[in-house]
Coordinates of C-alpha atoms (C1' of nucleotides) in Angstrom, one line a residue:
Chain A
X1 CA -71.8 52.9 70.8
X2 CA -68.6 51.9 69.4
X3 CA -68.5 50.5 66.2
X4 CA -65.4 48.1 64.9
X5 CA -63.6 47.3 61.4
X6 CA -65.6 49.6 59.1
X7 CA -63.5 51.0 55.8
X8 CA -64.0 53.8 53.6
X9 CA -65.1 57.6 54.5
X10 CA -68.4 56.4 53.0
X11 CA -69.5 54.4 55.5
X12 CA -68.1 56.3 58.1
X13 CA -70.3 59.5 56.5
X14 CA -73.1 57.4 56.6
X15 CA -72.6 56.2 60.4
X16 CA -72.4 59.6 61.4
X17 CA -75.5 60.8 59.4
X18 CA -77.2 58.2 60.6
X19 CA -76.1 58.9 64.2
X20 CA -78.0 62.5 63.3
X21 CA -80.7 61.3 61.8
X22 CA -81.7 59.1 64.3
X23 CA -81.0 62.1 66.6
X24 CA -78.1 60.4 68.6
X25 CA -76.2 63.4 67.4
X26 CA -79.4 66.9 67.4
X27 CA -78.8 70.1 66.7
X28 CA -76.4 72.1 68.2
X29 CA -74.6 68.8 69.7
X30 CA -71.3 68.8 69.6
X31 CA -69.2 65.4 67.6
X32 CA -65.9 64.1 69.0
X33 CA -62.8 65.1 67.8
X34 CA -61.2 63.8 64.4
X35 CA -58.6 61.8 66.6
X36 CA -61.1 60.1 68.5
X37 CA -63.7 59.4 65.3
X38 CA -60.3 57.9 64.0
X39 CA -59.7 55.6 66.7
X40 CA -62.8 54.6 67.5
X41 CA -63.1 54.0 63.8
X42 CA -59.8 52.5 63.3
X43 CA -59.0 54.5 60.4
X44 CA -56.7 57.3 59.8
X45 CA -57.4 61.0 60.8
X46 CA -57.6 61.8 57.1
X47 CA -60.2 59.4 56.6
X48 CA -62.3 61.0 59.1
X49 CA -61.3 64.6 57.7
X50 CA -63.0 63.2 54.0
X51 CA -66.1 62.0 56.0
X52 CA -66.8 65.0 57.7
X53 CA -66.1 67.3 54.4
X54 CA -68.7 65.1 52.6
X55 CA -71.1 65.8 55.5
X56 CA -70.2 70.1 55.7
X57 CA -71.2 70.0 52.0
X58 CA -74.4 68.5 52.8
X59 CA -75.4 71.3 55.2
X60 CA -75.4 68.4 57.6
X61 CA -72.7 69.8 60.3
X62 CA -70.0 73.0 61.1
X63 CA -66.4 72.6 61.9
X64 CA -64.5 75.3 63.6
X65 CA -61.0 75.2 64.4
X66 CA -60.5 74.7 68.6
X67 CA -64.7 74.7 68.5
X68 CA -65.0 70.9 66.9
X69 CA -67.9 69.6 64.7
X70 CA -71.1 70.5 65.5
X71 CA -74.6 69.7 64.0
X72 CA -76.2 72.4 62.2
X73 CA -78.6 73.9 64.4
X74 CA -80.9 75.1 61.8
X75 CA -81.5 72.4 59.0
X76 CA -81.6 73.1 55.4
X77 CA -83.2 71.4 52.6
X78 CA -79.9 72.1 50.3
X79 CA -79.8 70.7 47.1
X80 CA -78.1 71.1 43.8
X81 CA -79.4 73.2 40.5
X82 CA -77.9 72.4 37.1
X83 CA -79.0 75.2 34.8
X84 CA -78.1 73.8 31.5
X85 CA -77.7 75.6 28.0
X86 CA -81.2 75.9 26.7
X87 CA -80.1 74.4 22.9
X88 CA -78.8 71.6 25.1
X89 CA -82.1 70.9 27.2
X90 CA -84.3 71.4 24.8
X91 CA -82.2 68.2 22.8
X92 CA -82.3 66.5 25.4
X93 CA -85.8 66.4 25.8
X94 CA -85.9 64.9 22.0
X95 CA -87.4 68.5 20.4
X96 CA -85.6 70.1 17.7
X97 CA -83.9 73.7 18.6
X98 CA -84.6 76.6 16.8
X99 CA -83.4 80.1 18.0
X100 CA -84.7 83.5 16.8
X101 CA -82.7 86.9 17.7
X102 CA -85.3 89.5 18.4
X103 CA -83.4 92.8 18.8
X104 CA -79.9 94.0 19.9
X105 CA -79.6 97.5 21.1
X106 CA -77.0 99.5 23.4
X107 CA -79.7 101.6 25.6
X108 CA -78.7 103.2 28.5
X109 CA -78.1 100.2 31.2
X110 CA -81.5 100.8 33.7
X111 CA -80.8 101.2 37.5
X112 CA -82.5 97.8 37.8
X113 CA -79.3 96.0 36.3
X114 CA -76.6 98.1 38.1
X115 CA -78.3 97.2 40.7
X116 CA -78.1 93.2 40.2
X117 CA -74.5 94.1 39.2
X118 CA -74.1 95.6 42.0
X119 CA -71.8 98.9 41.0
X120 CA -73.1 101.9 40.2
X121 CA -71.9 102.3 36.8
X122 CA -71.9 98.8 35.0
X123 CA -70.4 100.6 31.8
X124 CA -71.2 100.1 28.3
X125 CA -74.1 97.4 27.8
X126 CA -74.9 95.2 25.2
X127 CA -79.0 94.5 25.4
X128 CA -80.4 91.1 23.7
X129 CA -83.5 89.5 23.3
X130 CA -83.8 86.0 21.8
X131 CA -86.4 83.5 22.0
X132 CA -85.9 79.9 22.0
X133 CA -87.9 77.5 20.4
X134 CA -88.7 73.8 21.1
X135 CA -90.3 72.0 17.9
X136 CA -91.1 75.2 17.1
X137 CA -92.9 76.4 20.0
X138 CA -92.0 78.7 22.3
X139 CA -89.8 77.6 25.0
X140 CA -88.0 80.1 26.9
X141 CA -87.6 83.9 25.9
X142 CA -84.7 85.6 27.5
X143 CA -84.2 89.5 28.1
X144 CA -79.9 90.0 28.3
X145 CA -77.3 92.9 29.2
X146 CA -73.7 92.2 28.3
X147 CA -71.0 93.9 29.8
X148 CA -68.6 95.7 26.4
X149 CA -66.4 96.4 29.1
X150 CA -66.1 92.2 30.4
X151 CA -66.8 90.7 27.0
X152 CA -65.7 93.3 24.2
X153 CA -65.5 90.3 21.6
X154 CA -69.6 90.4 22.4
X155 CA -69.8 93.6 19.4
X156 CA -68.4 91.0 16.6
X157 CA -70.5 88.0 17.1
X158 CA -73.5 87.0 15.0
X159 CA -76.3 85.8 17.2
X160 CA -78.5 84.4 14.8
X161 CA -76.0 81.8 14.2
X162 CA -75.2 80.7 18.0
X163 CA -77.1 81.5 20.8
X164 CA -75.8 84.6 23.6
X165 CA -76.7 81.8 25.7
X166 CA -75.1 79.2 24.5
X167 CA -72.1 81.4 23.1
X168 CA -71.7 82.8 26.8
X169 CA -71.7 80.0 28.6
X170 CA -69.2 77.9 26.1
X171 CA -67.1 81.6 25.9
X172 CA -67.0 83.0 29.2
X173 CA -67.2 81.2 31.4
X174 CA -67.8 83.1 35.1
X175 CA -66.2 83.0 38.5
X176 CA -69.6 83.8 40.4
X177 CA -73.3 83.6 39.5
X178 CA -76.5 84.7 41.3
X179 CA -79.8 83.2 40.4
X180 CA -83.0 84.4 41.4
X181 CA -85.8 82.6 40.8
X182 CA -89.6 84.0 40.6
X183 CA -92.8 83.9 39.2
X184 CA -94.8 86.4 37.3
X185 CA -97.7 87.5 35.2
X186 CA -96.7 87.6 31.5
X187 CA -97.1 91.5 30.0
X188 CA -98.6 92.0 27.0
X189 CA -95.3 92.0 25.3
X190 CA -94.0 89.3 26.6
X191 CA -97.4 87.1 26.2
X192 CA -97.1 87.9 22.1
X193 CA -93.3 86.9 21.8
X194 CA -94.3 83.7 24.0
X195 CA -98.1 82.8 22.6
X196 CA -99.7 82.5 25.5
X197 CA -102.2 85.0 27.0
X198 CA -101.2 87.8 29.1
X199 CA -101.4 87.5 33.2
X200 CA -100.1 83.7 32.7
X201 CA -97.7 82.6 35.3
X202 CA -94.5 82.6 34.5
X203 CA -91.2 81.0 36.0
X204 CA -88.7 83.5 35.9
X205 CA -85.2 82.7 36.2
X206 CA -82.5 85.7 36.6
X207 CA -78.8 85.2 36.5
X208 CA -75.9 87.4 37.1
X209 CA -72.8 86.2 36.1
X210 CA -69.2 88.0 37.4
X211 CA -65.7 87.2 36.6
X212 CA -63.9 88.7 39.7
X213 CA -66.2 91.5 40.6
X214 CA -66.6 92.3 36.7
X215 CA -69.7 92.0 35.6
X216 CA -70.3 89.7 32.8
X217 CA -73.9 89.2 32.2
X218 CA -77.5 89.7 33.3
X219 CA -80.3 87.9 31.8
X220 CA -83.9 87.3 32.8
X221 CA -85.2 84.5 31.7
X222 CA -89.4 83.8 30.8
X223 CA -90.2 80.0 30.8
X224 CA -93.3 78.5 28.5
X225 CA -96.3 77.5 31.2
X226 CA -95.4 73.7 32.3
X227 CA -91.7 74.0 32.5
X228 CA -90.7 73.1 35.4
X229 CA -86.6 73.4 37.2
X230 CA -85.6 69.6 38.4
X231 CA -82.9 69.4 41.2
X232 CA -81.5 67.0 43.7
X233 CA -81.4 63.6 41.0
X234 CA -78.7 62.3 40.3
X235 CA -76.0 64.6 40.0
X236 CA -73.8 63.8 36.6
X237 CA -70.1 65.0 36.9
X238 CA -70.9 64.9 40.5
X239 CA -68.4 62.2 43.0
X240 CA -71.0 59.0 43.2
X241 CA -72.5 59.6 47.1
Chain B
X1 CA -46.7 76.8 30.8
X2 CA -45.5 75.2 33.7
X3 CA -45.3 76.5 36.9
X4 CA -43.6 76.5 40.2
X5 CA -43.2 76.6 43.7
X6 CA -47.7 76.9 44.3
X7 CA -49.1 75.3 47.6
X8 CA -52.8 74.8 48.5
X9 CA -54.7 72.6 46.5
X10 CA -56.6 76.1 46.6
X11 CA -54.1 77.7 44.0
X12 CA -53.7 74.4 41.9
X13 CA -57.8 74.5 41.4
X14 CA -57.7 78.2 40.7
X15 CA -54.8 77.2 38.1
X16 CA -56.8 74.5 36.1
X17 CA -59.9 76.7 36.6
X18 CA -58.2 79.2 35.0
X19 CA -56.8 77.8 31.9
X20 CA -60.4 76.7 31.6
X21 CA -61.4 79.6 31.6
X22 CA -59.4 81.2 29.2
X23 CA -59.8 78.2 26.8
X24 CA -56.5 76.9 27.7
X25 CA -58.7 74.0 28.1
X26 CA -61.2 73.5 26.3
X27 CA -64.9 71.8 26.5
X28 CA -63.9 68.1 26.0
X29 CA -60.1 68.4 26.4
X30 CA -58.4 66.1 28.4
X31 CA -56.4 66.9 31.4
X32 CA -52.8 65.8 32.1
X33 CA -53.0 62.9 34.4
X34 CA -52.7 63.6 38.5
X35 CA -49.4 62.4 38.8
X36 CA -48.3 64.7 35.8
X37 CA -50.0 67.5 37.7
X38 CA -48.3 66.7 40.7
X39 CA -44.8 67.2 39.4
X40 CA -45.6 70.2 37.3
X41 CA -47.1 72.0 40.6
X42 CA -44.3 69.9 43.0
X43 CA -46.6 68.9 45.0
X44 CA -48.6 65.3 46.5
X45 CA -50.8 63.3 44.1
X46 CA -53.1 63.7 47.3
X47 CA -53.1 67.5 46.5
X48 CA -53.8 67.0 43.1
X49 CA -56.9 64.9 44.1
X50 CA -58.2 67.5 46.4
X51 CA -58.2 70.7 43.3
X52 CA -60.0 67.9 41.2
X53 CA -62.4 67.3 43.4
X54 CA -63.5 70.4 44.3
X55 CA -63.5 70.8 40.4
X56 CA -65.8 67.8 40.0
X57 CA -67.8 69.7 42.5
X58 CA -68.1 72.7 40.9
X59 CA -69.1 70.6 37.2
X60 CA -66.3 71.8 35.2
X61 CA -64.5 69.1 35.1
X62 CA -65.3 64.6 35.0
X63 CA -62.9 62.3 35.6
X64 CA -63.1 58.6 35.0
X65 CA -60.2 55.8 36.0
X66 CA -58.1 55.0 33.0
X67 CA -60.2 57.6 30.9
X68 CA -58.7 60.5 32.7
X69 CA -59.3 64.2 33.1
X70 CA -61.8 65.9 31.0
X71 CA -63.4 69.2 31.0
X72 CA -67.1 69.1 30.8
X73 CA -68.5 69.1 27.0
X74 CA -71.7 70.3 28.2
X75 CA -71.1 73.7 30.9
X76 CA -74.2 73.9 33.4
X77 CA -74.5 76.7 35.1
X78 CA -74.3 75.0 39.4
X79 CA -75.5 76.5 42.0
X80 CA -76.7 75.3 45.6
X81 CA -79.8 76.2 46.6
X82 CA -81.2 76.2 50.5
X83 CA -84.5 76.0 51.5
X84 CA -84.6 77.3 55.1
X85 CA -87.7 76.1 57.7
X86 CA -90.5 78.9 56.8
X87 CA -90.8 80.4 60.3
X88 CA -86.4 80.4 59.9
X89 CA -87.0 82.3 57.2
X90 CA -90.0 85.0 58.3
X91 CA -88.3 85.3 61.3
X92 CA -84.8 86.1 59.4
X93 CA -86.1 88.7 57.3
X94 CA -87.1 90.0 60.5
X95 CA -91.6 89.1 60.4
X96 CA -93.2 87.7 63.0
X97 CA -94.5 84.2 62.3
X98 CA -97.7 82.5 63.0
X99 CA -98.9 79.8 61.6
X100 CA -102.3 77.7 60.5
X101 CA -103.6 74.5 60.6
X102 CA -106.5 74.5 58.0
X103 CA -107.1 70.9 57.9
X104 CA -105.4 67.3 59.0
X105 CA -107.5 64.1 57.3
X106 CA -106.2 60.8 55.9
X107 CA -107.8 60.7 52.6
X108 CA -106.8 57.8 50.3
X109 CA -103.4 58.8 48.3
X110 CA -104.3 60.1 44.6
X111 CA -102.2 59.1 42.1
X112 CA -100.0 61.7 41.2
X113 CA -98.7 61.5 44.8
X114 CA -97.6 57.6 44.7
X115 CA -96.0 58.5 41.3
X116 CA -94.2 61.3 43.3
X117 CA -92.9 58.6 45.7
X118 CA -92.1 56.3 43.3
X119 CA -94.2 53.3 44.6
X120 CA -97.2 52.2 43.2
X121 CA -98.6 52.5 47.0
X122 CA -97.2 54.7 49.2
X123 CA -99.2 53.5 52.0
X124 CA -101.4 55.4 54.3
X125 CA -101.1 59.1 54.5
X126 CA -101.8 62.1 56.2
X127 CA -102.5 65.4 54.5
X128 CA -102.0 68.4 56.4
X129 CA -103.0 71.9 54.9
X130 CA -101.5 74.5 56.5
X131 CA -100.7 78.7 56.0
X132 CA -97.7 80.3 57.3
X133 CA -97.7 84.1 58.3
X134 CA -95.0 86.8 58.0
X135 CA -97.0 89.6 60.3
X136 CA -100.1 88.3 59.7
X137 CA -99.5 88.0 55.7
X138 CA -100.3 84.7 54.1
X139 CA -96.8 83.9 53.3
X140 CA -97.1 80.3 52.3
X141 CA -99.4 77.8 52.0
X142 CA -98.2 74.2 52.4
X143 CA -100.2 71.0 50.8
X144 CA -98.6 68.2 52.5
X145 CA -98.4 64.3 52.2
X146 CA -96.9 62.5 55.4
X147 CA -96.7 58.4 55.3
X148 CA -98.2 56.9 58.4
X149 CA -95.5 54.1 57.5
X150 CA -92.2 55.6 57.7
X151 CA -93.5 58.2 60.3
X152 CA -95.9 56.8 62.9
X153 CA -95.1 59.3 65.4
X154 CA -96.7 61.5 63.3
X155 CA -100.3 60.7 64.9
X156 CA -99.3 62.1 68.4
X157 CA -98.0 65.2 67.0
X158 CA -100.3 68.4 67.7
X159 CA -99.6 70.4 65.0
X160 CA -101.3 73.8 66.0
X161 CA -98.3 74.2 67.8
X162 CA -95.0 73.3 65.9
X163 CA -96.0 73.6 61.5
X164 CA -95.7 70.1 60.1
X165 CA -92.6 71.7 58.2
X166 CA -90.8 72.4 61.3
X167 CA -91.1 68.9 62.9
X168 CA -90.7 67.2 60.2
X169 CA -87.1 68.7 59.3
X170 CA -86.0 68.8 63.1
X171 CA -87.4 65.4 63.3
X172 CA -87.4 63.5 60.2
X173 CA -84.4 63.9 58.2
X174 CA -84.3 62.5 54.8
X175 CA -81.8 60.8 53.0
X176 CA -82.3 61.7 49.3
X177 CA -85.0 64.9 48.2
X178 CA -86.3 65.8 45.0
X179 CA -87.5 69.5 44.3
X180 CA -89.3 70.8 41.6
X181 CA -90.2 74.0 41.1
X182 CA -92.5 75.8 38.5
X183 CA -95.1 79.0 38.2
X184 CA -98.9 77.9 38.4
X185 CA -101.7 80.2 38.5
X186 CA -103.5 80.4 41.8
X187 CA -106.4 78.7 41.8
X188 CA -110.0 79.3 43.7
X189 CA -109.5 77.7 46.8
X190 CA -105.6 78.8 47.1
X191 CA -106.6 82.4 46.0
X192 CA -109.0 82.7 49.2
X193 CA -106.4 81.1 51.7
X194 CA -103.4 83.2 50.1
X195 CA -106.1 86.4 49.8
X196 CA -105.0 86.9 46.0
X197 CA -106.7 87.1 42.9
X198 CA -107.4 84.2 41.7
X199 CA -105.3 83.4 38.5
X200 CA -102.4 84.9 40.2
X201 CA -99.0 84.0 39.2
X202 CA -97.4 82.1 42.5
X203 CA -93.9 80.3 42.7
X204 CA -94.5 76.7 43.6
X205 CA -91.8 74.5 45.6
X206 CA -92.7 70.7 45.3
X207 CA -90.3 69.0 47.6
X208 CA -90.3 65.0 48.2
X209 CA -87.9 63.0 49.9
X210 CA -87.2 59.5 51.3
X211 CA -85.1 58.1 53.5
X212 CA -83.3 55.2 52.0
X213 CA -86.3 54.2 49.6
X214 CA -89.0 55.2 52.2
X215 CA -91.1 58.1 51.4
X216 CA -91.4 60.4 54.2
X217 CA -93.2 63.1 52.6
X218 CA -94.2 65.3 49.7
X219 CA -95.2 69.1 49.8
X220 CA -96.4 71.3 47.4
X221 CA -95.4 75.0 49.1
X222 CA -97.3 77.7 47.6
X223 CA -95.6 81.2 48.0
X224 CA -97.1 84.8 48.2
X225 CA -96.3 86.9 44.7
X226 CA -93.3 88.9 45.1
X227 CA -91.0 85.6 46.9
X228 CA -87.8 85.0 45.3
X229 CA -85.7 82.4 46.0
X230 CA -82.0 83.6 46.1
X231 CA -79.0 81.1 45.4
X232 CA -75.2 81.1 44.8
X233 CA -73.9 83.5 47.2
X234 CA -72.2 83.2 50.5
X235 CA -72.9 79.4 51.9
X236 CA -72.7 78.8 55.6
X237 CA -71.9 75.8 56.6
X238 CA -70.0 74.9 53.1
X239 CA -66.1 74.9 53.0
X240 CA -64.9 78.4 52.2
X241 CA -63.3 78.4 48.3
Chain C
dA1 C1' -53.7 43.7 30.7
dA2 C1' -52.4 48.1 31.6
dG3 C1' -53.4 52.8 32.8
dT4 C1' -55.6 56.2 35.6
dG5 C1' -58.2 57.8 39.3
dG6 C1' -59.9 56.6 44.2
dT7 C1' -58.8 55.7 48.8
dC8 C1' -56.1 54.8 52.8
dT9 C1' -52.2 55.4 56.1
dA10 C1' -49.0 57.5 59.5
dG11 C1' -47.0 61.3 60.6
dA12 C1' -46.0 66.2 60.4
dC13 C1' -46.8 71.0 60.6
dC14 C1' -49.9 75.0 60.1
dA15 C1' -53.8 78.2 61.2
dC16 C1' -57.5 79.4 63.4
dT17 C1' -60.2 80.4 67.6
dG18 C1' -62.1 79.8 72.1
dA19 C1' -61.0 79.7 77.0
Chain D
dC1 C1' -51.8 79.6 74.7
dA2 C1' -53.6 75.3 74.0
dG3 C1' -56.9 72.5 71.4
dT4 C1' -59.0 71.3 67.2
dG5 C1' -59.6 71.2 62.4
dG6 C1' -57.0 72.1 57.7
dT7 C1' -53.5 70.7 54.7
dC8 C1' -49.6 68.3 53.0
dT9 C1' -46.4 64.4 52.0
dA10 C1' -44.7 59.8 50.2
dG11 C1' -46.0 55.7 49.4
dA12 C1' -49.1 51.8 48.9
dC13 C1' -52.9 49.2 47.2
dC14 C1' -57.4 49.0 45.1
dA15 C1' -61.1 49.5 41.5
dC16 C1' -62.7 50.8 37.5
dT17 C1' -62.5 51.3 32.4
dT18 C1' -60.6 51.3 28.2
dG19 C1' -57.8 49.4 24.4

DNA sequence: AAGTGGTCTAGACCACTGA
DNA sequence: CAGTGGTCTAGACCACTTG
């Protein structure tokens, strides 16, 4: 059961995972203390605090003051989504980016996005549409409310230059997002903006962005058939685990 | 633009996060170094290392030895996303669960599922196709791939009773998972189990995972129109920021 | 080779929270 | 109120990476 002369919260994380995986440690089972991790371990306390915030980040266990470490009693799959700028993907994957402002209005904001903003009067909204376009070919059309209130600067930029997405994200940057993600029938107006026929299934990704309660941004975002969201690789920008 | 008397690496991340935010800092900038940081804010390198971190978590910032402190060039948009077990999830929004066992049979492995894995031969599998239930709704529909390899015990396992999702995350943790996820129009067969319209637009989950380089198991999740999967608020089990 | 982040230690005190 | 995790410190050494 002991274990002798290990270093590094690394390879203590990975004892103790293992220890769960292997189903030493199930569900609901409680670990020893820190102290006793640290002796048995021969490492400092701090080193066993590093370990265990590794593993509370995975999902893997709970730590309460007084009420110790525990192991999760109802897994998760939990992994980690990167949502990148779409000018930025779209490079990435070697295509050339083009982007295309459709309209930009200031219609009354629908009950729908006060809603996802979650007050009942979200203020003055700026509404885009743009399309973006991967060698030419439709890649992902996006429907977008922008607070006046949040982002005033929003009335003097010109969006057929830079992107609302990409001018957003580099611009304002937001203290909480909320991302819903769906799939749908393409309408008629959304199958001609997108060239594809109407009824196709379509990944839909919505995001709501706040900066301390204010809201930012709303946008719904249509994805060409084939695209597909990628999560859990390797993790740039990420500590190496 | 310095600053006093702060504690918490709490308020020292909420400081550089802020001066990223308001473009203090901008994409690409570099930092000042940790020590630097830790005199301005009178406080512990150590504290210093704990706001960067967390940073690093969050992708706004990388940091590299000798190359320093630099704010991310390219902002993603990060959020975590947990996939509960299904009858977790029925039961949480308050369903009642049942579940299906359409068929169990040990075909040889096409192709596109050893590419999934990674090896040219994953071995002998097991496919299990099975329908989950939220009050007698077809909820989702699960294509799975389990290797006979890494999970032998999987043979004994009568699997009218616990869903092969269930046993395999209470049982079977993995080490590393990959998820895609994309929009696929339902197709013949999957319209009848799901009792849609065939052509329907359905959210598809495709999760595969290993544990250390052995593939445990790879399921494509099929879910009802109308599912959304939610991510980015509250996250038990994470530290509190 | 030198600079910067990464990790570790030993000890201290604080802040929850369960008994 | 007592036990356990959370945070902080000051200092040391290590490991990468860049000039």
């Amino acid at each position: 059961m002991t274990s002798a002369g290990r270093q590094s919260w690394r390879d203590l994380r990975d004892h103790i995972r293992g220890r769960i995986l292997d189903q030493t440690f199930r569900p609901g089972d409680k670990l020893p203390r820190d102290e006793d991790l640290a002796q048995e371990f021969q490492c400092a306390r701090t080193t066993v605090q590093r370990a265990m915030q590794a593993l509370v980040d995975d999902g893997l266990v709970e730590r309460k003051r007084k009420g110790g470490t525990t192991v999760r009693p109802d897994p998760v799959t939990r992994t980690t989504l990167d949502i990148p700028i779409t000018r930025a993907e779209i490079e990435a994957r070697g295509h050339g980016y083009r982007h295309h402002l459709i309209d930009r209005s200031t219609p009354e904001a629908p009950a729908t996005i006060a809603a996802r903003f979650g007050t009942p009067d979200p203020g003055k909204l700026l509404r885009l549409r743009a399309l973006h376009l991967a060698d030419g070919q439709p890649y992902v059309f996006e429907d977008r409310w922008v607070s006046f209130d949040t982002v005033p600067e929003i009335a003097a930029v010109d969006f057929s230059q830079v992107s609302s997405n990409e001018w957003l994200v580099r611009n304002r940057p937001y203290s909480r997002c909320e991302v819903q993600i769906y799939a749908s029938p393409c309408t008629a107006d959304e199958a001609a903006i997108m060239e594809v026929e109407p009824g196709t299934a379509m990944l839909v990704l919505e995001r709501t962005t706040w900066l301390d309660e204010a809201p930012i941004t709303h946008v719904r975002a249509l994805h060409a058939p084939g695209y597909r969201l990628i999560t859990g690789e390797a993790r740039p920008g990420k500590l190496a685990r």
